[in-house]
Coordinates of C-alpha atoms in Angstrom, one line a residue:
R337 CA -65.1 -27.4 56.1
L338 CA -61.9 -29.3 56.6
G339 CA -62.7 -31.5 53.6
D340 CA -63.4 -28.4 51.5
L341 CA -60.1 -26.8 52.6
L342 CA -58.1 -30.0 51.6
R343 CA -59.7 -30.2 48.2
S344 CA -59.0 -26.5 47.6
R345 CA -55.3 -27.1 48.4
R346 CA -55.1 -30.1 46.1
R347 CA -56.6 -28.1 43.3
G348 CA -54.1 -25.3 43.9
A349 CA -51.2 -27.7 43.8
L350 CA -52.4 -29.2 40.6
L351 CA -52.8 -25.7 39.1
R352 CA -49.3 -24.8 40.1
R353 CA -47.9 -28.0 38.5
A354 CA -49.8 -27.4 35.3
L355 CA -48.5 -23.8 35.1
L356 CA -44.9 -25.0 35.7
F357 CA -45.4 -27.6 32.9
V358 CA -46.6 -24.9 30.5
I359 CA -43.6 -22.7 31.3
L360 CA -41.1 -25.4 30.9
T361 CA -42.7 -26.5 27.6
G362 CA -42.6 -23.0 26.4
F363 CA -38.9 -22.6 27.1
A364 CA -38.2 -26.0 25.4
G365 CA -40.1 -24.8 22.3
A366 CA -38.3 -21.5 22.3
A367 CA -34.8 -23.1 22.3
P368 CA -34.6 -23.7 18.5
V369 CA -35.6 -20.1 17.9
A370 CA -32.7 -18.9 20.0
A371 CA -30.3 -21.2 18.1
V372 CA -31.5 -19.8 14.8
A373 CA -31.1 -16.2 16.1
Q374 CA -27.5 -16.9 16.9
D375 CA -26.8 -17.6 13.2
E376 CA -28.2 -14.3 12.1
P377 CA -26.0 -11.2 11.8
L378 CA -25.3 -9.6 15.1
A379 CA -26.8 -6.3 14.0
R380 CA -30.2 -7.9 14.0
T381 CA -30.0 -9.2 17.6
V382 CA -28.0 -6.7 19.6
E383 CA -26.3 -3.3 18.9
I384 CA -22.5 -3.8 19.2
L385 CA -19.4 -1.8 18.4
R386 CA -19.5 -0.6 14.7
V387 CA -16.1 -0.4 13.1
F388 CA -15.0 1.1 9.8
L389 CA -11.7 -0.3 8.4
D390 CA -9.5 2.1 6.3
C391 CA -6.5 0.1 5.2
H392 CA -3.5 1.4 3.3
G393 CA -1.5 -1.8 3.2
P394 CA -1.7 -5.6 2.7
C395 CA -5.1 -6.2 4.3
D396 CA -7.2 -9.3 3.9
F397 CA -10.6 -8.0 4.9
D398 CA -12.4 -11.3 4.5
Y399 CA -9.9 -12.8 7.0
F400 CA -10.5 -10.0 9.4
R401 CA -14.2 -10.4 9.3
R402 CA -13.9 -14.2 9.9
E403 CA -11.5 -13.8 12.9
I404 CA -13.0 -10.7 14.6
T405 CA -16.7 -11.5 15.0
Y406 CA -17.5 -9.4 18.1
V407 CA -17.9 -6.1 16.2
N408 CA -20.1 -4.9 13.4
W409 CA -18.0 -4.0 10.3
V410 CA -19.7 -1.2 8.4
R411 CA -19.2 0.2 4.9
D412 CA -19.2 3.9 5.7
R413 CA -17.4 6.0 8.2
Q414 CA -20.5 7.9 9.1
D415 CA -22.1 4.7 10.5
A416 CA -19.1 3.8 12.7
D417 CA -18.3 4.1 16.3
L418 CA -14.7 3.5 15.6
H419 CA -12.5 4.3 12.5
L420 CA -9.5 2.0 12.1
L421 CA -6.8 3.8 10.0
L422 CA -3.9 1.4 9.1
T423 CA -0.9 2.8 7.3
T424 CA 2.5 1.3 6.5
R425 CA 6.1 2.2 5.5
G426 CA 9.1 0.1 4.7
T427 CA 11.8 -0.8 7.3
G428 CA 15.5 -1.2 6.7
G429 CA 15.3 -5.0 7.1
G430 CA 12.8 -5.3 4.2
G431 CA 9.7 -5.6 6.4
Q432 CA 7.0 -3.2 7.2
E433 CA 6.2 -0.8 10.0
Y434 CA 2.4 -0.6 10.7
T435 CA 0.7 2.3 12.3
L436 CA -2.8 1.5 13.6
K437 CA -4.8 4.6 14.5
L438 CA -8.0 4.1 16.3
I439 CA -10.2 7.1 16.0
G440 CA -13.3 7.3 18.2
L441 CA -16.6 8.5 16.7
R442 CA -20.0 9.3 18.1
A443 CA -20.1 8.1 21.7
F444 CA -16.3 7.4 21.6
A445 CA -15.4 10.8 20.2
G446 CA -12.1 12.0 21.6
S447 CA -11.1 8.4 22.8
D448 CA -8.3 7.9 20.2
D449 CA -5.5 5.4 20.4
E450 CA -2.5 4.4 18.3
F451 CA -0.3 1.3 17.9
V452 CA 3.0 0.9 16.0
F453 CA 4.4 -2.6 15.3
N454 CA 6.6 -4.3 12.7
S455 CA 6.6 -7.3 10.5
R456 CA 9.7 -9.1 9.2
Q457 CA 10.8 -9.4 5.6
S458 CA 10.6 -13.2 5.9
D459 CA 7.0 -13.2 7.1
S460 CA 4.5 -14.8 4.8
F461 CA 1.2 -13.2 4.0
D462 CA -0.6 -15.5 6.3
E463 CA 1.8 -14.5 9.2
I464 CA 1.3 -10.8 8.4
R465 CA -2.5 -11.0 8.4
A466 CA -2.5 -13.0 11.6
L467 CA -0.3 -10.3 13.2
L468 CA -2.7 -7.6 12.0
V469 CA -5.7 -9.5 13.5
Q470 CA -3.9 -9.9 16.8
R471 CA -3.0 -6.2 17.1
I472 CA -6.4 -5.0 15.8
G473 CA -8.1 -7.2 18.4
L474 CA -6.0 -5.7 21.2
G475 CA -6.9 -2.3 20.1
L476 CA -10.6 -3.1 19.8
A477 CA -10.7 -4.6 23.3
R478 CA -10.6 -1.3 25.0
F479 CA -13.7 -0.1 23.1
A480 CA -15.6 -3.4 23.0
A481 CA -15.3 -3.8 26.8
R482 CA -17.7 -0.8 27.2
G483 CA -20.4 -2.4 25.1
P484 CA -23.0 -5.2 25.5
M485 CA -20.5 -7.9 24.3
A486 CA -18.1 -7.2 27.2
G487 CA -19.3 -10.3 29.1
R488 CA -18.5 -12.6 26.2
L489 CA -14.9 -11.4 25.8
R490 CA -11.9 -13.2 27.3
L491 CA -8.2 -12.2 27.4
T492 CA -5.7 -14.9 26.9
F493 CA -1.9 -14.9 27.5
D494 CA 0.7 -17.3 26.1
A495 CA 3.4 -17.5 28.8
P496 CA 7.0 -17.5 27.4
T497 CA 9.0 -20.7 27.9
A498 CA 12.2 -20.8 29.8
A499 CA 14.1 -20.9 26.4
D500 CA 12.2 -17.8 25.3
S501 CA 13.1 -15.9 28.5
A502 CA 16.8 -16.9 28.2
A503 CA 16.9 -15.8 24.6
A504 CA 15.3 -12.5 25.4
Q505 CA 18.0 -11.8 28.0
Q506 CA 20.8 -12.4 25.5
P507 CA 22.1 -9.3 23.5
P508 CA 21.0 -9.5 19.9
R509 CA 23.6 -10.7 17.5
D510 CA 23.5 -9.8 13.8
P511 CA 26.2 -11.4 11.6
W512 CA 25.0 -9.3 8.7
N513 CA 25.4 -6.0 10.5
L514 CA 21.9 -4.9 9.4
W515 CA 22.6 -5.4 5.7
V516 CA 19.7 -6.9 3.7
F517 CA 20.2 -8.5 0.2
T518 CA 17.5 -9.2 -2.4
L519 CA 18.1 -11.2 -5.6
S520 CA 15.4 -11.6 -8.2
A521 CA 15.1 -12.9 -11.7
S522 CA 12.1 -13.4 -14.1
G523 CA 11.4 -14.3 -17.7
H524 CA 8.5 -14.9 -20.0
L525 CA 8.0 -16.5 -23.4
Q526 CA 5.0 -16.0 -25.6
L527 CA 4.4 -18.0 -28.8
E528 CA 1.8 -17.5 -31.5
S529 CA 1.6 -18.4 -35.1
Q530 CA 2.9 -15.0 -36.3
V531 CA 4.3 -13.4 -33.1
R532 CA 7.0 -14.6 -30.8
S533 CA 8.4 -12.6 -27.8
A534 CA 10.8 -13.3 -25.0
N535 CA 11.8 -11.2 -22.0
L536 CA 14.5 -11.7 -19.3
S537 CA 14.9 -9.4 -16.4
G538 CA 16.8 -9.5 -13.1
S539 CA 17.9 -7.3 -10.2
F540 CA 20.1 -7.3 -7.1
R541 CA 19.7 -5.0 -4.2
A542 CA 21.8 -4.4 -1.0
R543 CA 20.4 -2.2 1.7
R544 CA 21.3 -1.1 5.2
V545 CA 19.1 1.3 7.2
T546 CA 19.7 2.7 10.7
E547 CA 18.3 5.8 12.4
T548 CA 21.3 7.7 11.3
W549 CA 22.3 6.2 7.9
K550 CA 20.4 4.8 4.9
L551 CA 22.6 3.0 2.3
S552 CA 21.5 1.1 -0.8
A553 CA 22.8 -0.2 -4.1
T554 CA 20.6 -1.7 -6.8
I555 CA 21.5 -3.3 -10.1
R556 CA 18.7 -3.9 -12.7
G557 CA 18.7 -5.4 -16.1
N558 CA 16.0 -6.1 -18.8
R559 CA 16.3 -7.5 -22.3
S560 CA 13.5 -8.3 -24.6
T561 CA 13.2 -9.6 -28.2
T562 CA 10.1 -9.8 -30.4
R563 CA 9.6 -11.4 -33.9
F564 CA 6.6 -10.4 -36.0
E565 CA 5.6 -12.1 -39.3
L566 CA 3.4 -9.9 -41.5
D567 CA 0.8 -11.1 -43.9
S568 CA 3.1 -10.2 -46.8
G569 CA 5.7 -12.6 -45.5
E570 CA 8.0 -9.9 -44.2
V571 CA 9.6 -10.6 -40.8
V572 CA 10.2 -7.8 -38.4
H573 CA 12.6 -8.2 -35.4
S574 CA 12.8 -5.9 -32.4
K575 CA 15.3 -5.8 -29.5
R576 CA 15.4 -3.6 -26.4
S577 CA 17.7 -3.6 -23.5
D578 CA 18.1 -1.5 -20.4
Y579 CA 20.7 -1.8 -17.6
T580 CA 20.8 0.4 -14.5
L581 CA 23.0 0.8 -11.4
S582 CA 21.7 3.0 -8.6
L583 CA 23.6 4.0 -5.4
L584 CA 22.1 6.0 -2.5
G585 CA 23.7 7.2 0.7
V586 CA 21.7 9.4 3.2
R587 CA 22.8 10.9 6.5
S588 CA 20.1 12.0 9.0
L589 CA 20.6 15.5 10.3
G590 CA 17.7 15.4 12.8
E591 CA 13.9 15.2 12.8
H592 CA 13.5 17.4 9.8
W593 CA 16.8 17.5 7.7
S594 CA 18.7 14.9 5.7
F595 CA 21.8 15.0 3.4
G596 CA 22.1 12.5 0.6
V597 CA 24.0 11.5 -2.5
N598 CA 22.5 9.8 -5.5
A599 CA 24.9 8.2 -8.0
G600 CA 24.6 5.6 -10.7
G601 CA 24.9 4.6 -14.3
R602 CA 22.6 3.5 -17.1
R603 CA 22.7 1.9 -20.6
S604 CA 19.5 2.1 -22.7
S605 CA 19.0 1.2 -26.4
R606 CA 15.7 3.1 -26.5
D607 CA 17.0 6.3 -25.0
N608 CA 20.3 6.2 -27.0
Y609 CA 22.6 5.9 -24.0
D610 CA 25.7 3.8 -24.5
L611 CA 26.6 5.0 -21.0
L612 CA 25.0 7.6 -18.7
V613 CA 26.7 8.4 -15.3
R614 CA 25.4 10.8 -12.7
F615 CA 26.6 12.0 -9.3
A616 CA 24.2 14.2 -7.4
P617 CA 24.4 15.4 -3.7
G618 CA 21.2 16.8 -2.2
L619 CA 19.5 18.2 0.8
E620 CA 16.0 17.3 2.1
Y621 CA 13.7 19.1 4.5
D622 CA 10.4 17.6 5.9
V623 CA 8.0 20.1 7.6
F624 CA 6.8 17.3 9.8
P625 CA 9.0 15.0 11.9
Y626 CA 10.1 11.9 9.9
R627 CA 8.5 9.6 12.4
E628 CA 5.1 10.8 11.1
S629 CA 5.9 9.9 7.5
S630 CA 3.4 7.1 7.3
R631 CA 0.5 9.6 7.9
R632 CA 1.8 12.9 6.5
E633 CA 4.8 14.5 4.8
V634 CA 5.6 17.9 3.3
L635 CA 9.0 17.5 1.7
F636 CA 11.4 19.9 -0.1
V637 CA 14.5 18.4 -1.9
Y638 CA 17.2 20.2 -3.8
E639 CA 19.8 18.2 -5.8
I640 CA 22.7 19.3 -8.0
G641 CA 24.4 16.7 -10.1
L642 CA 27.3 16.1 -12.5
I643 CA 26.2 14.1 -15.6
H644 CA 28.4 12.5 -18.2
A645 CA 26.7 10.9 -21.2
K646 CA 28.1 8.8 -24.0
Y647 CA 25.6 8.2 -26.8
A648 CA 25.1 5.2 -29.0
E649 CA 24.3 7.4 -32.0
E650 CA 25.0 11.0 -32.8
T651 CA 22.4 13.3 -31.2
I652 CA 20.3 16.1 -32.7
F653 CA 22.9 18.5 -31.1
S654 CA 25.7 16.7 -33.0
K655 CA 27.1 15.1 -29.8
F656 CA 28.6 11.7 -29.2
R657 CA 29.5 12.5 -25.6
E658 CA 29.1 15.4 -23.2
T659 CA 29.5 16.4 -19.5
R660 CA 27.0 18.7 -18.0
V661 CA 25.7 20.0 -14.6
N662 CA 22.0 19.6 -13.8
Q663 CA 19.9 20.8 -10.8
A664 CA 16.5 19.8 -9.6
L665 CA 14.1 21.1 -6.9
T666 CA 11.2 19.0 -5.7
A667 CA 8.2 19.8 -3.4
A668 CA 6.0 16.9 -2.4
V669 CA 3.0 16.4 -0.2
E670 CA 1.5 13.2 1.1
A671 CA -1.3 12.6 3.6
V672 CA -3.4 9.7 4.8
Q673 CA -6.3 11.0 6.9
P674 CA -9.8 9.8 7.8
W675 CA -11.3 11.8 4.9
G676 CA -9.1 10.0 2.4
S677 CA -5.6 10.3 1.0
V678 CA -3.7 12.7 -1.2
E679 CA -0.3 12.7 -2.9
A680 CA 1.2 15.5 -5.0
R681 CA 4.7 16.3 -6.3
V682 CA 6.2 19.1 -8.3
T683 CA 9.7 18.8 -9.8
G684 CA 11.6 21.4 -11.8
S685 CA 15.0 20.6 -13.3
S686 CA 17.4 22.4 -15.7
Y687 CA 21.0 22.5 -16.9
L688 CA 23.1 25.2 -15.3
D689 CA 24.8 26.2 -18.5
N690 CA 21.5 26.4 -20.4
W691 CA 18.4 27.1 -18.4
S692 CA 16.2 26.7 -21.5
Q693 CA 17.0 23.0 -21.4
N694 CA 14.6 22.1 -18.6
R695 CA 11.8 19.9 -17.5
L696 CA 8.8 20.6 -15.3
I697 CA 6.8 17.6 -13.8
L698 CA 3.5 17.7 -12.0
E699 CA 2.0 14.6 -10.6
G700 CA -0.6 13.7 -8.0
G701 CA -3.3 11.4 -6.9
M702 CA -6.3 11.7 -4.5
H703 CA -8.9 9.4 -2.9
L704 CA -11.6 11.5 -1.3
R705 CA -14.7 10.5 0.6
V706 CA -17.1 13.3 -0.6
V707 CA -20.4 12.3 1.2
R708 CA -21.9 9.1 2.5
G709 CA -21.1 6.3 0.0
L710 CA -19.6 8.7 -2.6
D711 CA -15.8 8.3 -3.4
L712 CA -13.7 10.4 -5.8
N713 CA -10.4 9.0 -7.3
F714 CA -8.1 11.1 -9.3
N715 CA -4.6 10.5 -10.8
A716 CA -2.6 12.7 -13.1
F717 CA 0.9 13.1 -14.5
Y718 CA 2.1 16.0 -16.7
A719 CA 5.6 16.8 -17.9
R720 CA 6.7 19.8 -19.9
V721 CA 9.8 18.5 -21.8
R722 CA 12.6 20.7 -23.0
D723 CA 15.7 18.6 -22.2
Q724 CA 15.7 15.6 -24.7
L725 CA 19.5 15.8 -25.2
S726 CA 19.9 12.1 -26.2
L727 CA 17.6 12.1 -29.3
A728 CA 19.3 10.4 -32.3
K729 CA 20.0 12.7 -35.2
A730 CA 19.1 9.9 -37.7
G731 CA 15.6 9.8 -36.3
A732 CA 13.5 6.6 -36.2
T733 CA 12.1 4.3 -38.9
D734 CA 8.4 3.4 -39.1
D735 CA 9.1 0.1 -37.5
E736 CA 11.1 1.7 -34.6
V737 CA 8.2 4.1 -34.0
L738 CA 5.5 1.4 -34.0
L739 CA 7.5 -0.9 -31.8
Q740 CA 8.7 1.9 -29.5
L741 CA 12.3 1.0 -30.0
K742 CA 13.5 4.6 -29.9
Q743 CA 12.6 7.7 -27.9
L744 CA 10.6 10.2 -29.9
K745 CA 10.8 14.0 -29.8
T746 CA 8.0 15.5 -27.7
S747 CA 7.3 18.7 -25.9
Y748 CA 5.0 17.2 -23.2
E749 CA 3.8 14.0 -21.6
F750 CA 0.4 13.5 -20.0
F751 CA -1.6 10.8 -18.3
G752 CA -4.8 11.2 -16.3
S753 CA -7.6 9.3 -14.8
I754 CA -10.7 10.1 -12.8
G755 CA -13.3 7.9 -11.2
L756 CA -16.4 8.1 -9.1
S757 CA -18.0 5.3 -7.1
F758 CA -21.3 5.4 -5.2
T759 CA -22.3 2.6 -2.9
F760 CA -25.7 2.4 -1.1
G761 CA -27.7 -0.3 0.7
S762 CA -27.1 -2.1 3.9
K763 CA -24.7 -0.4 6.2
F764 CA -23.3 -3.6 7.6
N765 CA -20.4 -5.5 6.1
N766 CA -20.0 -8.7 8.2
V767 CA -20.7 -11.6 5.9
V768 CA -18.0 -13.4 3.9
N769 CA -19.1 -15.7 1.0
P770 CA -16.3 -16.7 -1.4
R771 CA -18.3 -19.0 -3.6
F772 CA -17.8 -18.9 -7.4
N773 CA -15.2 -16.1 -7.1
S774 CA -13.1 -18.0 -9.7
S775 CA -15.9 -18.6 -12.3
V776 CA -14.5 -18.5 -15.9
F777 CA -17.7 -16.7 -17.0
D778 CA -17.2 -13.7 -14.7
F779 CA -17.2 -11.1 -17.4

């Protein structure tokens, strides 16, 4: 009996060792499978935070997807747990103010958040997209920490150096007193056997913006020449020039009201202006506080201006110069919301001494998410024109008409476009593949 008991124990030990060997061998064989699974999209292995990006600004979505890999990027808002709405508006220093609105959906409904941060005018595109990724990552952390990827997330902190701390304690010094200057110039030259064209343009802008004041001055100039050689041997020359000076001063009167003055001058060969000068004070009211302007605006602006015009040629009203008083009323709506964006503007203007000389302008655009995957885009511009005071009495030759060298008489202007897009298929949008994006045969 004792011998039988010992043999039984030996067989049990051997059986346990064999079982352990099989288990270890199984785990070793399963390791490559796990490694392959890690290369697959996360959506196939574990359900993580689904994010829909709605960007109204300079966004490099490929860069975002490469840098932020702990969420699932989806194509449609209806598939998302979180809607990222990014809007921008210009700052006085030439940079941008970004508003990042995080809108919770499904299980996160009601858990909204918002960040506001700035970029500088001198920031490169790479610096801006890195800033956006860093701030988007901070916003996503709150939501991702409640999901299955929480154990894989780490928060890091770059401690400031002693020099950084000392600089932060010093009062800011600005030798330019918030003034920002921009100088630009460009030109192009195009040569063919029978056509030669050249264009030169430039601008200078000075701008100072505070919470109370907004001041700007802009000078622009453009000059172009074109030479055509017809089959008959005749040579046709065209020259156009346009020079503009714009001055703006605005004083804030609170969260909803502003008083401003627009002034400037213009010289245009096409519009028959040897010199056009305008001085126009105005009043603006925004239904919503100005601090919400990146998301929504409902504006009403009234301006009344003194206009003096000196014409290059005698006009159809037998005038070489005149001084008139003009008024304009504008109503504008702009909104950027989760359902899309819309912008509309109505402007009516007239001369006070002759109300029949007037102009009505209607313009607008819309991007609307109709249903899952279906987007509607619409843009339109219409102007009813009754105030073409600068038309030349001599009219325009055929060459001037074809080359658009002179303004032509019209009773209206219209432009419109409409587009629909429908996207279907996989809901996930994680993978980035830039290969052959620059192929010369991409028709």
